[in-house]
Amino acid sequence: MEILGGPLFGVAGAGESHGPAITTLVFGCPPGLYVARADVQSYLDRRRPGSNRHGTPRNEKDRVVFLSGLYNEDHEALLAGPQIAVQMGEERFETEGYEAGYTTGEPIAAMVLSTSKKSGDYSQFSGATGQVRPGHTDLVKYHQSRGFVDVRGGGRSSYRSTISDVIGGSIARLFLHQHFGAVLLSSICQVGPLQAKRSLA
């Protein structure tokens, strides 16, 4: 688990690249903030892999499901989120995720399923004699965990771990906009010798 932030607002993320899901816990968010799943989803869509030829070929939909921390007196609006289903043998359990509501001050739990993975592609990286990928944390994680490491897709050191950062950041952005009217902008001003003709600042 990774925890980002400080004593007032923080984000905890868990889950491995090829695990069932990436989970996020946003804590310290004050009550009364309106959060719509579509707003958070729009930021996840921007970081989604498989959307251009320069990134990973892994194509995930990355649909966020909110599980706690929101409330709306209009129960239909609150419970209009994605259906969640778990199959255990012959039994099937179903419920609805939250679509839109106001924060209650309790932790906001969110989940993004991992549905497009090819774990067999990583077998050559496992174990004490496994290959080490340049630019990855395979060797460090192997020694940190005394050999008990999930190398599938990089485990927790995967690009998928940024899902939690995006969920937490989008909720923080909603708070700053709703309470202070803040608008956040960013731009690339210079790449090597190439420089933008004008600054956005």
PDB file of C-alpha atoms in Angstrom:
ATOM      1  CA  MET A   1       0.000   0.000   0.000  1.00  0.00           C
ATOM      2  CA  GLU A   2       1.165   3.499  -0.815  1.00  0.00           C
ATOM      3  CA  ILE A   3      -0.075   6.519   1.116  1.00  0.00           C
ATOM      4  CA  LEU A   4       0.270   9.970  -0.442  1.00  0.00           C
ATOM      5  CA  GLY A   5      -0.601  13.259   1.193  1.00  0.00           C
ATOM      6  CA  GLY A   6      -0.593  14.709   4.644  1.00  0.00           C
ATOM      7  CA  PRO A   7      -2.639  14.770   7.836  1.00  0.00           C
ATOM      8  CA  LEU A   8      -5.586  16.644   6.284  1.00  0.00           C
ATOM      9  CA  PHE A   9      -6.024  14.852   2.953  1.00  0.00           C
ATOM     10  CA  GLY A  10      -4.475  11.628   1.771  1.00  0.00           C
ATOM     11  CA  VAL A  11      -4.722   8.798  -0.713  1.00  0.00           C
ATOM     12  CA  ALA A  12      -3.935   5.135  -0.076  1.00  0.00           C
ATOM     13  CA  GLY A  13      -3.629   2.765  -3.011  1.00  0.00           C
ATOM     14  CA  ALA A  14      -3.345  -1.014  -3.135  1.00  0.00           C
ATOM     15  CA  GLY A  15      -3.350  -3.733  -5.759  1.00  0.00           C
ATOM     16  CA  GLU A  16      -0.890  -5.165  -8.261  1.00  0.00           C
ATOM     17  CA  SER A  17      -0.789  -4.732 -12.019  1.00  0.00           C
ATOM     18  CA  HIS A  18      -2.114  -8.238 -12.696  1.00  0.00           C
ATOM     19  CA  GLY A  19      -4.201  -8.583  -9.545  1.00  0.00           C
ATOM     20  CA  PRO A  20      -8.019  -8.499  -9.592  1.00  0.00           C
ATOM     21  CA  ALA A  21      -8.264  -4.735  -9.059  1.00  0.00           C
ATOM     22  CA  ILE A  22      -6.589  -1.510  -8.022  1.00  0.00           C
ATOM     23  CA  THR A  23      -8.226  -0.102  -4.900  1.00  0.00           C
ATOM     24  CA  THR A  24      -8.082   3.447  -3.614  1.00  0.00           C
ATOM     25  CA  LEU A  25      -8.967   5.019  -0.282  1.00  0.00           C
ATOM     26  CA  VAL A  26      -9.264   8.815  -0.148  1.00  0.00           C
ATOM     27  CA  PHE A  27      -9.334  10.082   3.425  1.00  0.00           C
ATOM     28  CA  GLY A  28      -9.587  13.514   5.015  1.00  0.00           C
ATOM     29  CA  CYS A  29     -12.038  14.844   2.427  1.00  0.00           C
ATOM     30  CA  PRO A  30     -14.487  17.195   4.199  1.00  0.00           C
ATOM     31  CA  PRO A  31     -18.234  16.520   4.069  1.00  0.00           C
ATOM     32  CA  GLY A  32     -20.417  18.252   1.500  1.00  0.00           C
ATOM     33  CA  LEU A  33     -18.227  17.961  -1.602  1.00  0.00           C
ATOM     34  CA  TYR A  34     -20.257  16.881  -4.641  1.00  0.00           C
ATOM     35  CA  VAL A  35     -18.531  14.020  -6.458  1.00  0.00           C
ATOM     36  CA  ALA A  36     -19.862  12.549  -9.701  1.00  0.00           C
ATOM     37  CA  ARG A  37     -18.317   9.337 -10.967  1.00  0.00           C
ATOM     38  CA  ALA A  38     -18.225  10.795 -14.505  1.00  0.00           C
ATOM     39  CA  ASP A  39     -15.927  13.626 -13.355  1.00  0.00           C
ATOM     40  CA  VAL A  40     -13.391  11.205 -11.888  1.00  0.00           C
ATOM     41  CA  GLN A  41     -13.790   8.862 -14.871  1.00  0.00           C
ATOM     42  CA  SER A  42     -12.833  11.653 -17.278  1.00  0.00           C
ATOM     43  CA  TYR A  43      -9.392  11.897 -15.633  1.00  0.00           C
ATOM     44  CA  LEU A  44      -8.943   8.116 -15.630  1.00  0.00           C
ATOM     45  CA  ASP A  45      -9.752   8.105 -19.349  1.00  0.00           C
ATOM     46  CA  ARG A  46      -6.858  10.518 -19.918  1.00  0.00           C
ATOM     47  CA  ARG A  47      -4.327   8.159 -18.253  1.00  0.00           C
ATOM     48  CA  ARG A  48      -5.836   4.984 -19.746  1.00  0.00           C
ATOM     49  CA  PRO A  49      -3.284   2.694 -21.442  1.00  0.00           C
ATOM     50  CA  GLY A  50      -3.731   1.390 -24.956  1.00  0.00           C
ATOM     51  CA  SER A  51      -5.035   4.706 -26.261  1.00  0.00           C
ATOM     52  CA  ASN A  52      -1.961   5.575 -28.352  1.00  0.00           C
ATOM     53  CA  ARG A  53       0.849   3.782 -30.179  1.00  0.00           C
ATOM     54  CA  HIS A  54       3.592   5.056 -27.834  1.00  0.00           C
ATOM     55  CA  GLY A  55       2.327   3.308 -24.697  1.00  0.00           C
ATOM     56  CA  THR A  56       1.636  -0.237 -23.626  1.00  0.00           C
ATOM     57  CA  PRO A  57      -0.496  -2.431 -25.891  1.00  0.00           C
ATOM     58  CA  ARG A  58      -2.518  -3.424 -22.818  1.00  0.00           C
ATOM     59  CA  ASN A  59      -5.998  -2.017 -23.341  1.00  0.00           C
ATOM     60  CA  GLU A  60      -7.966  -1.533 -20.118  1.00  0.00           C
ATOM     61  CA  LYS A  61     -11.300   0.269 -19.821  1.00  0.00           C
ATOM     62  CA  ASP A  62     -10.433   1.425 -16.259  1.00  0.00           C
ATOM     63  CA  ARG A  63     -14.013   2.043 -15.113  1.00  0.00           C
ATOM     64  CA  VAL A  64     -14.074   3.416 -11.573  1.00  0.00           C
ATOM     65  CA  VAL A  65     -16.593   2.111  -9.036  1.00  0.00           C
ATOM     66  CA  PHE A  66     -17.246   4.054  -5.820  1.00  0.00           C
ATOM     67  CA  LEU A  67     -17.984   1.882  -2.783  1.00  0.00           C
ATOM     68  CA  SER A  68     -18.184   4.268   0.184  1.00  0.00           C
ATOM     69  CA  GLY A  69     -17.927   7.836   1.424  1.00  0.00           C
ATOM     70  CA  LEU A  70     -20.739   9.347  -0.682  1.00  0.00           C
ATOM     71  CA  TYR A  71     -24.404   9.986   0.110  1.00  0.00           C
ATOM     72  CA  ASN A  72     -27.340  11.452  -1.756  1.00  0.00           C
ATOM     73  CA  GLU A  73     -30.935  11.754  -0.547  1.00  0.00           C
ATOM     74  CA  ASP A  74     -31.898  10.839  -4.104  1.00  0.00           C
ATOM     75  CA  HIS A  75     -31.093   7.144  -3.734  1.00  0.00           C
ATOM     76  CA  GLU A  76     -31.666   6.450  -7.426  1.00  0.00           C
ATOM     77  CA  ALA A  77     -29.019   9.017  -8.379  1.00  0.00           C
ATOM     78  CA  LEU A  78     -26.629   7.651  -5.739  1.00  0.00           C
ATOM     79  CA  LEU A  79     -27.036   3.993  -6.728  1.00  0.00           C
ATOM     80  CA  ALA A  80     -26.991   4.490 -10.506  1.00  0.00           C
ATOM     81  CA  GLY A  81     -23.328   3.504 -10.719  1.00  0.00           C
ATOM     82  CA  PRO A  82     -21.847   0.389 -12.310  1.00  0.00           C
ATOM     83  CA  GLN A  83     -23.177  -3.010 -11.261  1.00  0.00           C
ATOM     84  CA  ILE A  84     -20.781  -5.047  -9.145  1.00  0.00           C
ATOM     85  CA  ALA A  85     -21.075  -8.844  -9.250  1.00  0.00           C
ATOM     86  CA  VAL A  86     -19.120 -11.614  -7.545  1.00  0.00           C
ATOM     87  CA  GLN A  87     -19.563 -15.277  -8.498  1.00  0.00           C
ATOM     88  CA  MET A  88     -18.688 -17.816  -5.772  1.00  0.00           C
ATOM     89  CA  GLY A  89     -19.422 -21.314  -7.011  1.00  0.00           C
ATOM     90  CA  GLU A  90     -23.144 -21.439  -7.739  1.00  0.00           C
ATOM     91  CA  GLU A  91     -23.849 -18.241  -5.804  1.00  0.00           C
ATOM     92  CA  ARG A  92     -23.815 -14.812  -7.396  1.00  0.00           C
ATOM     93  CA  PHE A  93     -23.801 -11.607  -5.367  1.00  0.00           C
ATOM     94  CA  GLU A  94     -24.718  -8.284  -6.994  1.00  0.00           C
ATOM     95  CA  THR A  95     -24.941  -4.692  -5.870  1.00  0.00           C
ATOM     96  CA  GLU A  96     -24.667  -1.184  -7.287  1.00  0.00           C
ATOM     97  CA  GLY A  97     -21.765   1.202  -7.019  1.00  0.00           C
ATOM     98  CA  TYR A  98     -22.255   4.901  -6.306  1.00  0.00           C
ATOM     99  CA  GLU A  99     -22.762   7.243  -9.252  1.00  0.00           C
ATOM    100  CA  ALA A 100     -22.982  10.700  -7.674  1.00  0.00           C
ATOM    101  CA  GLY A 101     -23.342  12.112  -4.202  1.00  0.00           C
ATOM    102  CA  TYR A 102     -21.943  14.321  -1.475  1.00  0.00           C
ATOM    103  CA  THR A 103     -18.951  13.327   0.608  1.00  0.00           C
ATOM    104  CA  THR A 104     -19.783  12.377   4.187  1.00  0.00           C
ATOM    105  CA  GLY A 105     -16.346  12.978   5.692  1.00  0.00           C
ATOM    106  CA  GLU A 106     -15.757   9.219   5.857  1.00  0.00           C
ATOM    107  CA  PRO A 107     -13.102   7.584   3.653  1.00  0.00           C
ATOM    108  CA  ILE A 108     -14.030   7.349  -0.027  1.00  0.00           C
ATOM    109  CA  ALA A 109     -13.332   3.844  -1.324  1.00  0.00           C
ATOM    110  CA  ALA A 110     -12.988   3.229  -5.053  1.00  0.00           C
ATOM    111  CA  MET A 111     -12.066   0.246  -7.188  1.00  0.00           C
ATOM    112  CA  VAL A 112     -10.937  -0.275 -10.785  1.00  0.00           C
ATOM    113  CA  LEU A 113     -10.960  -3.858 -12.075  1.00  0.00           C
ATOM    114  CA  SER A 114      -7.982  -5.228 -14.014  1.00  0.00           C
ATOM    115  CA  THR A 115      -9.465  -7.205 -16.896  1.00  0.00           C
ATOM    116  CA  SER A 116      -6.830  -7.224 -19.677  1.00  0.00           C
ATOM    117  CA  LYS A 117      -3.717  -9.029 -18.513  1.00  0.00           C
ATOM    118  CA  LYS A 118      -1.365 -11.711 -19.852  1.00  0.00           C
ATOM    119  CA  SER A 119       0.452 -12.904 -16.744  1.00  0.00           C
ATOM    120  CA  GLY A 120       2.191 -15.776 -18.572  1.00  0.00           C
ATOM    121  CA  ASP A 121       4.297 -13.221 -20.446  1.00  0.00           C
ATOM    122  CA  TYR A 122       6.253 -12.540 -17.224  1.00  0.00           C
ATOM    123  CA  SER A 123       7.374 -16.063 -16.237  1.00  0.00           C
ATOM    124  CA  GLN A 124      10.995 -15.437 -17.318  1.00  0.00           C
ATOM    125  CA  PHE A 125      11.302 -12.670 -14.702  1.00  0.00           C
ATOM    126  CA  SER A 126      10.332 -14.734 -11.646  1.00  0.00           C
ATOM    127  CA  GLY A 127      12.518 -16.485  -9.103  1.00  0.00           C
ATOM    128  CA  ALA A 128      16.138 -16.141  -8.056  1.00  0.00           C
ATOM    129  CA  THR A 129      17.410 -16.807 -11.592  1.00  0.00           C
ATOM    130  CA  GLY A 130      14.796 -14.679 -13.356  1.00  0.00           C
ATOM    131  CA  GLN A 131      15.785 -12.038 -15.863  1.00  0.00           C
ATOM    132  CA  VAL A 132      15.875  -8.411 -14.745  1.00  0.00           C
ATOM    133  CA  ARG A 133      14.151  -5.846 -16.937  1.00  0.00           C
ATOM    134  CA  PRO A 134      16.050  -2.578 -17.461  1.00  0.00           C
ATOM    135  CA  GLY A 135      14.209   0.392 -16.001  1.00  0.00           C
ATOM    136  CA  HIS A 136      11.996  -1.768 -13.763  1.00  0.00           C
ATOM    137  CA  THR A 137      12.104  -2.504 -10.042  1.00  0.00           C
ATOM    138  CA  ASP A 138      12.349  -6.290 -10.406  1.00  0.00           C
ATOM    139  CA  LEU A 139      15.717  -6.710  -8.652  1.00  0.00           C
ATOM    140  CA  VAL A 140      15.018  -4.187  -5.879  1.00  0.00           C
ATOM    141  CA  LYS A 141      11.586  -5.671  -5.162  1.00  0.00           C
ATOM    142  CA  TYR A 142      13.034  -9.191  -5.171  1.00  0.00           C
ATOM    143  CA  HIS A 143      15.521  -8.305  -2.427  1.00  0.00           C
ATOM    144  CA  GLN A 144      13.076  -6.121  -0.477  1.00  0.00           C
ATOM    145  CA  SER A 145      10.545  -8.941  -0.296  1.00  0.00           C
ATOM    146  CA  ARG A 146      13.141 -11.708   0.251  1.00  0.00           C
ATOM    147  CA  GLY A 147      12.024 -13.342  -2.990  1.00  0.00           C
ATOM    148  CA  PHE A 148       8.265 -13.132  -2.420  1.00  0.00           C
ATOM    149  CA  VAL A 149       7.561 -10.688  -5.228  1.00  0.00           C
ATOM    150  CA  ASP A 150       4.825 -10.427  -7.838  1.00  0.00           C
ATOM    151  CA  VAL A 151       6.655  -9.765 -11.118  1.00  0.00           C
ATOM    152  CA  ARG A 152       3.534  -9.940 -13.314  1.00  0.00           C
ATOM    153  CA  GLY A 153       3.400  -6.576 -15.024  1.00  0.00           C
ATOM    154  CA  GLY A 154       5.681  -5.053 -12.406  1.00  0.00           C
ATOM    155  CA  GLY A 155       3.402  -5.847  -9.460  1.00  0.00           C
ATOM    156  CA  ARG A 156       2.757  -2.772  -7.341  1.00  0.00           C
ATOM    157  CA  SER A 157       5.523  -0.854  -9.168  1.00  0.00           C
ATOM    158  CA  SER A 158       3.409  -0.761 -12.296  1.00  0.00           C
ATOM    159  CA  TYR A 159       1.952   2.172 -14.191  1.00  0.00           C
ATOM    160  CA  ARG A 160      -1.449   0.874 -13.010  1.00  0.00           C
ATOM    161  CA  SER A 161      -0.629   2.081  -9.499  1.00  0.00           C
ATOM    162  CA  THR A 162      -1.134   5.636 -10.796  1.00  0.00           C
ATOM    163  CA  ILE A 163      -4.876   4.902 -10.926  1.00  0.00           C
ATOM    164  CA  SER A 164      -5.023   5.700  -7.196  1.00  0.00           C
ATOM    165  CA  ASP A 165      -3.109   8.939  -7.751  1.00  0.00           C
ATOM    166  CA  VAL A 166      -5.565  10.003 -10.457  1.00  0.00           C
ATOM    167  CA  ILE A 167      -8.649   9.186  -8.365  1.00  0.00           C
ATOM    168  CA  GLY A 168      -7.290  11.063  -5.347  1.00  0.00           C
ATOM    169  CA  GLY A 169      -6.061  13.967  -7.466  1.00  0.00           C
ATOM    170  CA  SER A 170      -9.375  14.359  -9.276  1.00  0.00           C
ATOM    171  CA  ILE A 171     -11.269  14.506  -5.964  1.00  0.00           C
ATOM    172  CA  ALA A 172      -8.771  17.069  -4.626  1.00  0.00           C
ATOM    173  CA  ARG A 173      -9.253  19.069  -7.816  1.00  0.00           C
ATOM    174  CA  LEU A 174     -13.057  18.993  -7.354  1.00  0.00           C
ATOM    175  CA  PHE A 175     -12.604  20.271  -3.793  1.00  0.00           C
ATOM    176  CA  LEU A 176     -10.335  23.145  -4.849  1.00  0.00           C
ATOM    177  CA  HIS A 177     -12.729  24.164  -7.623  1.00  0.00           C
ATOM    178  CA  GLN A 178     -15.955  23.937  -5.583  1.00  0.00           C
ATOM    179  CA  HIS A 179     -14.598  25.652  -2.458  1.00  0.00           C
ATOM    180  CA  PHE A 180     -12.129  28.174  -3.871  1.00  0.00           C
ATOM    181  CA  GLY A 181     -12.955  28.463  -7.575  1.00  0.00           C
ATOM    182  CA  ALA A 182      -9.447  27.239  -8.364  1.00  0.00           C
ATOM    183  CA  VAL A 183      -8.675  26.107 -11.905  1.00  0.00           C
ATOM    184  CA  LEU A 184      -5.520  24.063 -12.436  1.00  0.00           C
ATOM    185  CA  LEU A 185      -3.634  24.285 -15.731  1.00  0.00           C
ATOM    186  CA  SER A 186      -0.439  22.718 -16.964  1.00  0.00           C
ATOM    187  CA  SER A 187       1.565  22.874 -20.147  1.00  0.00           C
ATOM    188  CA  ILE A 188       4.887  21.753 -21.561  1.00  0.00           C
ATOM    189  CA  CYS A 189       6.974  24.924 -21.911  1.00  0.00           C
ATOM    190  CA  GLN A 190      10.214  23.427 -23.169  1.00  0.00           C
ATOM    191  CA  VAL A 191      11.546  20.108 -24.466  1.00  0.00           C
ATOM    192  CA  GLY A 192      15.307  20.229 -24.929  1.00  0.00           C
ATOM    193  CA  PRO A 193      16.049  23.251 -27.128  1.00  0.00           C
ATOM    194  CA  LEU A 194      12.401  23.569 -28.291  1.00  0.00           C
ATOM    195  CA  GLN A 195      10.595  26.287 -26.384  1.00  0.00           C
ATOM    196  CA  ALA A 196       6.962  27.453 -26.477  1.00  0.00           C
ATOM    197  CA  LYS A 197       6.485  30.871 -28.100  1.00  0.00           C
ATOM    198  CA  ARG A 198       4.384  32.112 -25.192  1.00  0.00           C
ATOM    199  CA  SER A 199       3.898  31.115 -21.584  1.00  0.00           C
ATOM    200  CA  LEU A 200       0.486  30.101 -20.266  1.00  0.00           C
ATOM    201  CA  ALA A 201       1.316  31.498 -16.819  1.00  0.00           C
TER     202      ALA A 201
END
